[in-house]
Amino acid sequence: MAEMSDSNLEKPTIIQQAMASCCGALITSLLVSPLDVIKTRLQAQSNPFPKGKCFVYSSGLMDHICVCENGDSKAWYKKPGNFKGTLDAFVKIIRIEGIRSLWSGLPPTLIMAVPNTIIYFTLYDQLREALKYRLEKDDGYIPVLAGSLSRFSSITVVSPLELIRTRMQHRKLSYKQLYLCVSTKVAADGWFSLWRGWSSTVLRDIPFSAMYWYNYERFKMMMCEKVGAREPTFFIAFTSGAASGSIAAVITQPFDVVKTHRQTALWESETLEIPQRDSTSTWAVMRKIVASSGMTGLFAGIIPRLCKVAPACAIMISTYEYGKSFFSHLNEKMNQRP
């Protein structure tokens, strides 16, 4: 009983888990954001974004809607370029515009990614431990259930913030104007109007989280047993995170494509006030994509997504596990003091 009590004292607290996930979100955003800046610039070069339209910017952790502004805008996605490929774009952006341009989309990423990641990862660990304690065993479905519930919670909490952020991004509202805008919308359409677009996010992210955590825990356990490690090393967490993230990304890609279509249509309808003629329900969008592009249309963009999701998952989980390990050893040293 004393051993169990000591073990519990050494485990990271909720605050320490939140700090570890916050550091993971910051590091992941810093390292992965340049990949999407380059991808977006290449996309803008081959297919320029028309004024008043929008596109989806993704850091690997979060998706963001960006609207195209006036022709004289100095926005990072409007800058001219003559890029032959990813490496050529990387070199030319640094040489011509400076290295800071590779992190042009970082602020909106951090605003949403940090709170979302803190809720997601901290709640996952708390739910997993609670389920293991209640069931008195470590079944394979516990990561599935904990991952799904934690992702559901983080999406639900952050969804209104995403709507508010997109309105501020487009109209550059003051906080007083924003309050009036949101309160008017709530008075007209009810509180649930703040969660528009929530369902399409859930359809993609819940299956992703369930598969990701199930595979991650399995890969981590197998690799730890193989090398005889009691807890995962940075390399084990990094490899397990990349592999499980890639598998989940491939399987859930159709829902990601549908979410992109719905998210863009929702932005144009809600913020740019462009009427939508076709149904934007998940299955209606899926049928429309299959009719126009075939089944392969549901897997459009799978390579760029893998190039972002795999390293993002690997960096995030390995940084998070390292942070928890650091706090565990710190707690152990603190408990050993007389």
CSV table of C-alpha atoms in Angstrom, one decimal:
chain,number,residue,atom,x,y,z
A,1,MET,CA,0.0,0.0,0.0
A,2,ALA,CA,2.9,2.3,0.8
A,3,GLU,CA,4.5,1.5,-2.5
A,4,MET,CA,1.3,2.4,-4.3
A,5,SER,CA,1.1,5.7,-2.4
A,6,ASP,CA,4.7,6.6,-3.2
A,7,SER,CA,4.1,5.7,-6.8
A,8,ASN,CA,1.0,8.0,-7.0
A,9,LEU,CA,3.0,10.8,-5.4
A,10,GLU,CA,5.7,10.5,-8.1
A,11,LYS,CA,3.2,10.7,-10.9
A,12,PRO,CA,2.8,14.1,-12.6
A,13,THR,CA,0.0,16.2,-11.2
A,14,ILE,CA,-2.8,17.7,-13.4
A,15,ILE,CA,-0.9,21.0,-13.5
A,16,GLN,CA,2.3,19.3,-14.5
A,17,GLN,CA,0.5,17.4,-17.2
A,18,ALA,CA,-1.0,20.6,-18.5
A,19,MET,CA,2.5,22.2,-18.5
A,20,ALA,CA,3.9,19.3,-20.4
A,21,SER,CA,1.2,19.4,-23.1
A,22,CYS,CA,1.5,23.2,-23.4
A,23,CYS,CA,5.3,22.8,-24.1
A,24,GLY,CA,4.5,20.1,-26.6
A,25,ALA,CA,1.9,22.3,-28.4
A,26,LEU,CA,4.4,25.2,-28.6
A,27,ILE,CA,7.3,23.0,-29.9
A,28,THR,CA,5.1,21.2,-32.4
A,29,SER,CA,3.6,24.4,-33.8
A,30,LEU,CA,7.1,26.0,-34.1
A,31,LEU,CA,8.5,23.0,-36.0
A,32,VAL,CA,5.6,22.0,-38.2
A,33,SER,CA,4.1,25.4,-39.1
A,34,PRO,CA,6.8,26.1,-41.8
A,35,LEU,CA,5.7,23.0,-43.7
A,36,ASP,CA,2.2,24.3,-44.1
A,37,VAL,CA,3.4,27.9,-45.0
A,38,ILE,CA,5.3,26.4,-47.8
A,39,LYS,CA,2.4,24.1,-48.9
A,40,THR,CA,0.0,27.1,-48.9
A,41,ARG,CA,2.4,29.3,-50.9
A,42,LEU,CA,2.8,26.6,-53.5
A,43,GLN,CA,-1.0,26.1,-53.6
A,44,ALA,CA,-1.5,29.9,-54.0
A,45,GLN,CA,1.1,30.0,-56.8
A,46,SER,CA,-0.6,27.3,-58.9
A,47,ASN,CA,-4.2,28.3,-58.1
A,48,PRO,CA,-4.4,31.9,-56.7
A,49,PHE,CA,-7.0,32.5,-54.1
A,50,PRO,CA,-9.6,34.9,-55.3
A,51,LYS,CA,-10.6,37.9,-53.2
A,52,GLY,CA,-13.4,37.1,-50.8
A,53,LYS,CA,-12.7,33.4,-50.9
A,54,CYS,CA,-11.1,31.4,-48.1
A,55,PHE,CA,-8.8,28.4,-47.7
A,56,VAL,CA,-7.9,26.1,-44.9
A,57,TYR,CA,-4.5,26.5,-43.1
A,58,SER,CA,-3.4,23.6,-41.0
A,59,SER,CA,-0.4,23.3,-38.7
A,60,GLY,CA,-0.7,19.6,-38.2
A,61,LEU,CA,-2.3,20.2,-34.8
A,62,MET,CA,-5.1,22.6,-35.8
A,63,ASP,CA,-7.0,23.8,-38.8
A,64,HIS,CA,-7.7,27.5,-39.4
A,65,ILE,CA,-9.7,29.3,-42.0
A,66,CYS,CA,-8.0,32.2,-43.8
A,67,VAL,CA,-9.8,34.7,-46.0
A,68,CYS,CA,-8.2,36.4,-49.0
A,69,GLU,CA,-8.0,40.1,-48.7
A,70,ASN,CA,-7.6,43.1,-51.1
A,71,GLY,CA,-5.1,42.9,-53.9
A,72,ASP,CA,-2.8,45.3,-52.1
A,73,SER,CA,-2.7,43.1,-49.0
A,74,LYS,CA,0.7,42.1,-47.7
A,75,ALA,CA,-0.6,38.8,-46.3
A,76,TRP,CA,1.9,36.0,-46.3
A,77,TYR,CA,-0.2,33.8,-48.6
A,78,LYS,CA,-0.4,36.5,-51.3
A,79,LYS,CA,3.3,37.2,-51.8
A,80,PRO,CA,4.5,36.4,-55.3
A,81,GLY,CA,6.8,33.5,-55.9
A,82,ASN,CA,8.2,31.3,-58.6
A,83,PHE,CA,8.8,28.0,-56.8
A,84,LYS,CA,9.7,24.8,-58.5
A,85,GLY,CA,9.0,22.6,-55.5
A,86,THR,CA,9.1,22.3,-51.7
A,87,LEU,CA,12.8,22.6,-51.3
A,88,ASP,CA,13.1,25.5,-53.8
A,89,ALA,CA,10.3,27.3,-51.9
A,90,PHE,CA,12.0,26.8,-48.6
A,91,VAL,CA,15.3,28.2,-49.9
A,92,LYS,CA,13.7,31.2,-51.8
A,93,ILE,CA,11.4,32.2,-48.9
A,94,ILE,CA,14.3,32.4,-46.5
A,95,ARG,CA,16.6,34.2,-49.0
A,96,ILE,CA,14.1,36.7,-50.2
A,97,GLU,CA,11.7,37.3,-47.3
A,98,GLY,CA,13.7,36.2,-44.3
A,99,ILE,CA,13.4,33.1,-42.1
A,100,ARG,CA,10.6,34.7,-40.0
A,101,SER,CA,8.2,34.3,-43.0
A,102,LEU,CA,8.2,30.5,-42.4
A,103,TRP,CA,6.3,31.2,-39.2
A,104,SER,CA,3.8,33.8,-40.6
A,105,GLY,CA,0.7,31.7,-39.6
A,106,LEU,CA,1.9,30.9,-36.1
A,107,PRO,CA,-0.2,33.3,-34.0
A,108,PRO,CA,-3.6,31.9,-34.9
A,109,THR,CA,-2.2,28.4,-34.6
A,110,LEU,CA,-1.0,29.0,-31.0
A,111,ILE,CA,-4.3,30.8,-30.0
A,112,MET,CA,-6.3,27.7,-30.7
A,113,ALA,CA,-3.7,24.9,-30.4
A,114,VAL,CA,-2.5,25.6,-26.9
A,115,PRO,CA,-5.8,25.4,-25.0
A,116,ASN,CA,-7.1,22.6,-27.2
A,117,THR,CA,-4.0,20.5,-26.6
A,118,ILE,CA,-3.9,21.1,-22.9
A,119,ILE,CA,-7.5,20.0,-22.5
A,120,TYR,CA,-7.0,17.0,-24.9
A,121,PHE,CA,-3.8,15.5,-23.5
A,122,THR,CA,-4.4,16.2,-19.8
A,123,LEU,CA,-8.0,14.9,-19.9
A,124,TYR,CA,-6.8,11.7,-21.8
A,125,ASP,CA,-4.3,10.8,-19.1
A,126,GLN,CA,-6.8,11.5,-16.3
A,127,LEU,CA,-9.5,9.4,-17.9
A,128,ARG,CA,-7.2,6.6,-18.7
A,129,GLU,CA,-6.0,6.4,-15.1
A,130,ALA,CA,-9.5,6.6,-13.8
A,131,LEU,CA,-10.8,3.8,-16.1
A,132,LYS,CA,-7.8,1.6,-15.2
A,133,TYR,CA,-8.5,2.1,-11.5
A,134,ARG,CA,-12.2,1.5,-11.8
A,135,LEU,CA,-11.9,-1.6,-14.0
A,136,GLU,CA,-8.8,-2.8,-12.1
A,137,LYS,CA,-7.1,-3.9,-15.3
A,138,ASP,CA,-5.5,-2.4,-18.4
A,139,ASP,CA,-7.8,-3.4,-21.3
A,140,GLY,CA,-7.0,-2.4,-24.9
A,141,TYR,CA,-10.3,-0.5,-25.3
A,142,ILE,CA,-9.4,1.9,-22.4
A,143,PRO,CA,-7.2,4.2,-24.7
A,144,VAL,CA,-10.0,4.1,-27.3
A,145,LEU,CA,-12.6,5.3,-24.8
A,146,ALA,CA,-10.3,7.8,-23.1
A,147,GLY,CA,-9.1,9.2,-26.4
A,148,SER,CA,-12.6,9.6,-27.8
A,149,LEU,CA,-14.0,11.3,-24.7
A,150,SER,CA,-11.1,13.6,-24.3
A,151,ARG,CA,-11.2,14.7,-27.9
A,152,PHE,CA,-14.9,15.1,-27.8
A,153,SER,CA,-14.5,17.4,-24.7
A,154,SER,CA,-11.7,19.5,-26.2
A,155,ILE,CA,-13.6,20.0,-29.5
A,156,THR,CA,-16.8,21.0,-27.6
A,157,VAL,CA,-14.9,23.6,-25.4
A,158,VAL,CA,-12.8,25.1,-28.2
A,159,SER,CA,-15.5,25.2,-31.0
A,160,PRO,CA,-17.1,28.5,-29.9
A,161,LEU,CA,-13.6,30.1,-29.6
A,162,GLU,CA,-12.9,29.1,-33.2
A,163,LEU,CA,-16.1,30.8,-34.4
A,164,ILE,CA,-15.2,33.9,-32.4
A,165,ARG,CA,-11.6,33.9,-33.8
A,166,THR,CA,-12.8,33.6,-37.4
A,167,ARG,CA,-15.1,36.5,-37.0
A,168,MET,CA,-12.3,38.7,-35.5
A,169,GLN,CA,-9.9,37.6,-38.3
A,170,HIS,CA,-12.3,38.7,-41.1
A,171,ARG,CA,-13.8,41.9,-39.7
A,172,LYS,CA,-11.1,43.0,-37.2
A,173,LEU,CA,-13.7,43.7,-34.6
A,174,SER,CA,-13.0,45.4,-31.3
A,175,TYR,CA,-13.9,43.4,-28.2
A,176,LYS,CA,-17.1,45.5,-27.6
A,177,GLN,CA,-18.2,44.9,-31.3
A,178,LEU,CA,-17.4,41.2,-30.9
A,179,TYR,CA,-19.5,41.0,-27.8
A,180,LEU,CA,-22.4,42.7,-29.6
A,181,CYS,CA,-22.0,40.4,-32.6
A,182,VAL,CA,-22.0,37.2,-30.6
A,183,SER,CA,-24.8,38.3,-28.3
A,184,THR,CA,-27.0,39.3,-31.2
A,185,LYS,CA,-26.3,35.9,-32.9
A,186,VAL,CA,-27.1,34.0,-29.7
A,187,ALA,CA,-30.3,36.0,-29.2
A,188,ALA,CA,-31.4,35.3,-32.8
A,189,ASP,CA,-30.3,31.6,-33.2
A,190,GLY,CA,-29.7,30.4,-29.6
A,191,TRP,CA,-26.6,29.2,-27.9
A,192,PHE,CA,-26.2,26.2,-30.1
A,193,SER,CA,-25.3,28.5,-33.0
A,194,LEU,CA,-21.9,28.9,-31.5
A,195,TRP,CA,-21.2,25.3,-32.3
A,196,ARG,CA,-21.9,25.4,-36.0
A,197,GLY,CA,-19.5,23.1,-37.8
A,198,TRP,CA,-18.9,21.1,-34.6
A,199,SER,CA,-20.4,17.8,-36.1
A,200,SER,CA,-18.0,17.6,-39.0
A,201,THR,CA,-15.0,18.1,-36.7
A,202,VAL,CA,-16.3,15.4,-34.4
A,203,LEU,CA,-16.8,12.9,-37.3
A,204,ARG,CA,-13.1,13.3,-38.3
A,205,ASP,CA,-11.4,13.8,-34.9
A,206,ILE,CA,-13.1,11.2,-32.7
A,207,PRO,CA,-12.2,8.2,-35.0
A,208,PHE,CA,-8.7,9.7,-35.4
A,209,SER,CA,-8.2,9.9,-31.6
A,210,ALA,CA,-9.6,6.5,-31.0
A,211,MET,CA,-7.3,4.8,-33.5
A,212,TYR,CA,-4.3,7.0,-32.6
A,213,TRP,CA,-4.3,6.3,-28.9
A,214,TYR,CA,-5.1,2.6,-29.3
A,215,ASN,CA,-2.2,2.1,-31.7
A,216,TYR,CA,0.1,4.4,-29.8
A,217,GLU,CA,-0.3,2.5,-26.5
A,218,ARG,CA,0.2,-0.8,-28.3
A,219,PHE,CA,3.3,0.3,-30.2
A,220,LYS,CA,4.7,1.9,-27.0
A,221,MET,CA,4.2,-1.2,-24.9
A,222,MET,CA,5.7,-3.5,-27.6
A,223,MET,CA,8.8,-1.4,-28.0
A,224,CYS,CA,9.3,-1.0,-24.3
A,225,GLU,CA,9.1,-4.7,-23.8
A,226,LYS,CA,11.6,-5.3,-26.7
A,227,VAL,CA,14.2,-3.0,-25.2
A,228,GLY,CA,13.4,-3.8,-21.6
A,229,ALA,CA,12.4,-0.2,-20.7
A,230,ARG,CA,10.1,0.5,-17.8
A,231,GLU,CA,8.9,3.8,-19.3
A,232,PRO,CA,9.0,5.0,-22.9
A,233,THR,CA,12.2,6.8,-24.1
A,234,PHE,CA,12.0,9.8,-26.3
A,235,PHE,CA,12.8,7.6,-29.4
A,236,ILE,CA,10.0,5.1,-28.5
A,237,ALA,CA,7.4,7.8,-28.0
A,238,PHE,CA,8.5,9.6,-31.2
A,239,THR,CA,8.4,6.4,-33.4
A,240,SER,CA,5.1,5.2,-31.8
A,241,GLY,CA,3.5,8.6,-32.3
A,242,ALA,CA,4.6,8.9,-36.0
A,243,ALA,CA,3.4,5.4,-36.8
A,244,SER,CA,0.0,5.6,-35.0
A,245,GLY,CA,-0.6,9.2,-36.4
A,246,SER,CA,0.0,8.0,-39.9
A,247,ILE,CA,-2.3,5.1,-39.7
A,248,ALA,CA,-5.1,7.2,-38.2
A,249,ALA,CA,-4.6,9.9,-40.8
A,250,VAL,CA,-4.9,7.5,-43.8
A,251,ILE,CA,-8.1,5.9,-42.4
A,252,THR,CA,-9.8,9.2,-41.5
A,253,GLN,CA,-8.7,11.1,-44.7
A,254,PRO,CA,-12.2,11.0,-46.3
A,255,PHE,CA,-13.7,12.7,-43.2
A,256,ASP,CA,-10.9,15.3,-43.4
A,257,VAL,CA,-11.7,16.1,-47.0
A,258,VAL,CA,-15.4,16.5,-46.1
A,259,LYS,CA,-14.6,18.6,-43.1
A,260,THR,CA,-12.5,21.0,-45.3
A,261,HIS,CA,-15.4,21.4,-47.8
A,262,ARG,CA,-17.9,22.0,-45.0
A,263,GLN,CA,-15.6,24.3,-43.0
A,264,THR,CA,-15.0,26.5,-46.1
A,265,ALA,CA,-18.7,26.5,-47.0
A,266,LEU,CA,-19.6,27.4,-43.4
A,267,TRP,CA,-17.1,30.3,-43.4
A,268,GLU,CA,-18.5,31.7,-46.6
A,269,SER,CA,-22.1,31.4,-45.4
A,270,GLU,CA,-21.5,32.6,-41.8
A,271,THR,CA,-18.8,35.3,-42.2
A,272,LEU,CA,-18.7,36.3,-45.8
A,273,GLU,CA,-22.5,36.0,-46.1
A,274,ILE,CA,-22.3,34.1,-49.4
A,275,PRO,CA,-25.5,32.0,-49.8
A,276,GLN,CA,-25.0,28.2,-50.1
A,277,ARG,CA,-27.1,26.5,-52.7
A,278,ASP,CA,-26.2,22.9,-52.1
A,279,SER,CA,-26.7,20.9,-48.9
A,280,THR,CA,-23.6,21.0,-46.6
A,281,SER,CA,-24.4,17.9,-44.6
A,282,THR,CA,-21.6,15.4,-44.2
A,283,TRP,CA,-23.1,12.7,-46.4
A,284,ALA,CA,-24.3,15.2,-49.0
A,285,VAL,CA,-20.8,16.6,-49.4
A,286,MET,CA,-19.3,13.1,-49.5
A,287,ARG,CA,-21.7,12.1,-52.3
A,288,LYS,CA,-20.9,15.3,-54.2
A,289,ILE,CA,-17.2,14.6,-54.0
A,290,VAL,CA,-17.6,11.0,-55.2
A,291,ALA,CA,-19.8,12.1,-58.0
A,292,SER,CA,-17.3,14.7,-59.3
A,293,SER,CA,-14.0,13.0,-58.6
A,294,GLY,CA,-14.7,9.4,-57.8
A,295,MET,CA,-13.6,7.5,-54.7
A,296,THR,CA,-10.1,8.9,-55.0
A,297,GLY,CA,-11.5,12.4,-54.4
A,298,LEU,CA,-12.1,11.3,-50.8
A,299,PHE,CA,-8.4,10.8,-50.3
A,300,ALA,CA,-7.2,14.0,-52.0
A,301,GLY,CA,-4.3,15.6,-50.2
A,302,ILE,CA,-3.3,12.5,-48.3
A,303,ILE,CA,0.4,13.0,-48.9
A,304,PRO,CA,0.6,16.6,-47.7
A,305,ARG,CA,-1.5,15.6,-44.7
A,306,LEU,CA,0.8,12.7,-43.8
A,307,CYS,CA,3.8,15.0,-44.2
A,308,LYS,CA,2.2,17.2,-41.5
A,309,VAL,CA,0.3,14.8,-39.2
A,310,ALA,CA,3.1,12.2,-38.8
A,311,PRO,CA,5.8,14.6,-37.6
A,312,ALA,CA,3.2,16.7,-35.6
A,313,CYS,CA,2.0,13.5,-33.7
A,314,ALA,CA,5.6,12.3,-33.2
A,315,ILE,CA,6.9,15.7,-31.9
A,316,MET,CA,3.8,16.3,-29.7
A,317,ILE,CA,3.6,12.9,-28.0
A,318,SER,CA,7.4,12.6,-27.5
A,319,THR,CA,7.6,16.1,-26.0
A,320,TYR,CA,4.6,15.4,-23.8
A,321,GLU,CA,6.0,12.0,-22.6
A,322,TYR,CA,9.4,13.6,-21.9
A,323,GLY,CA,7.7,16.4,-19.9
A,324,LYS,CA,5.8,13.9,-17.8
A,325,SER,CA,9.0,11.9,-17.2
A,326,PHE,CA,10.8,15.0,-16.2
A,327,PHE,CA,8.1,15.9,-13.6
A,328,SER,CA,8.0,12.3,-12.4
A,329,HIS,CA,11.7,12.3,-11.6
A,330,LEU,CA,11.3,15.8,-10.1
A,331,ASN,CA,8.5,14.6,-7.8
A,332,GLU,CA,10.6,11.5,-6.9
A,333,LYS,CA,13.5,13.7,-5.8
A,334,MET,CA,11.2,16.0,-3.8
A,335,ASN,CA,9.7,13.1,-2.0
A,336,GLN,CA,13.1,11.7,-1.1
A,337,ARG,CA,14.0,14.9,0.7
A,338,PRO,CA,14.0,14.6,4.6
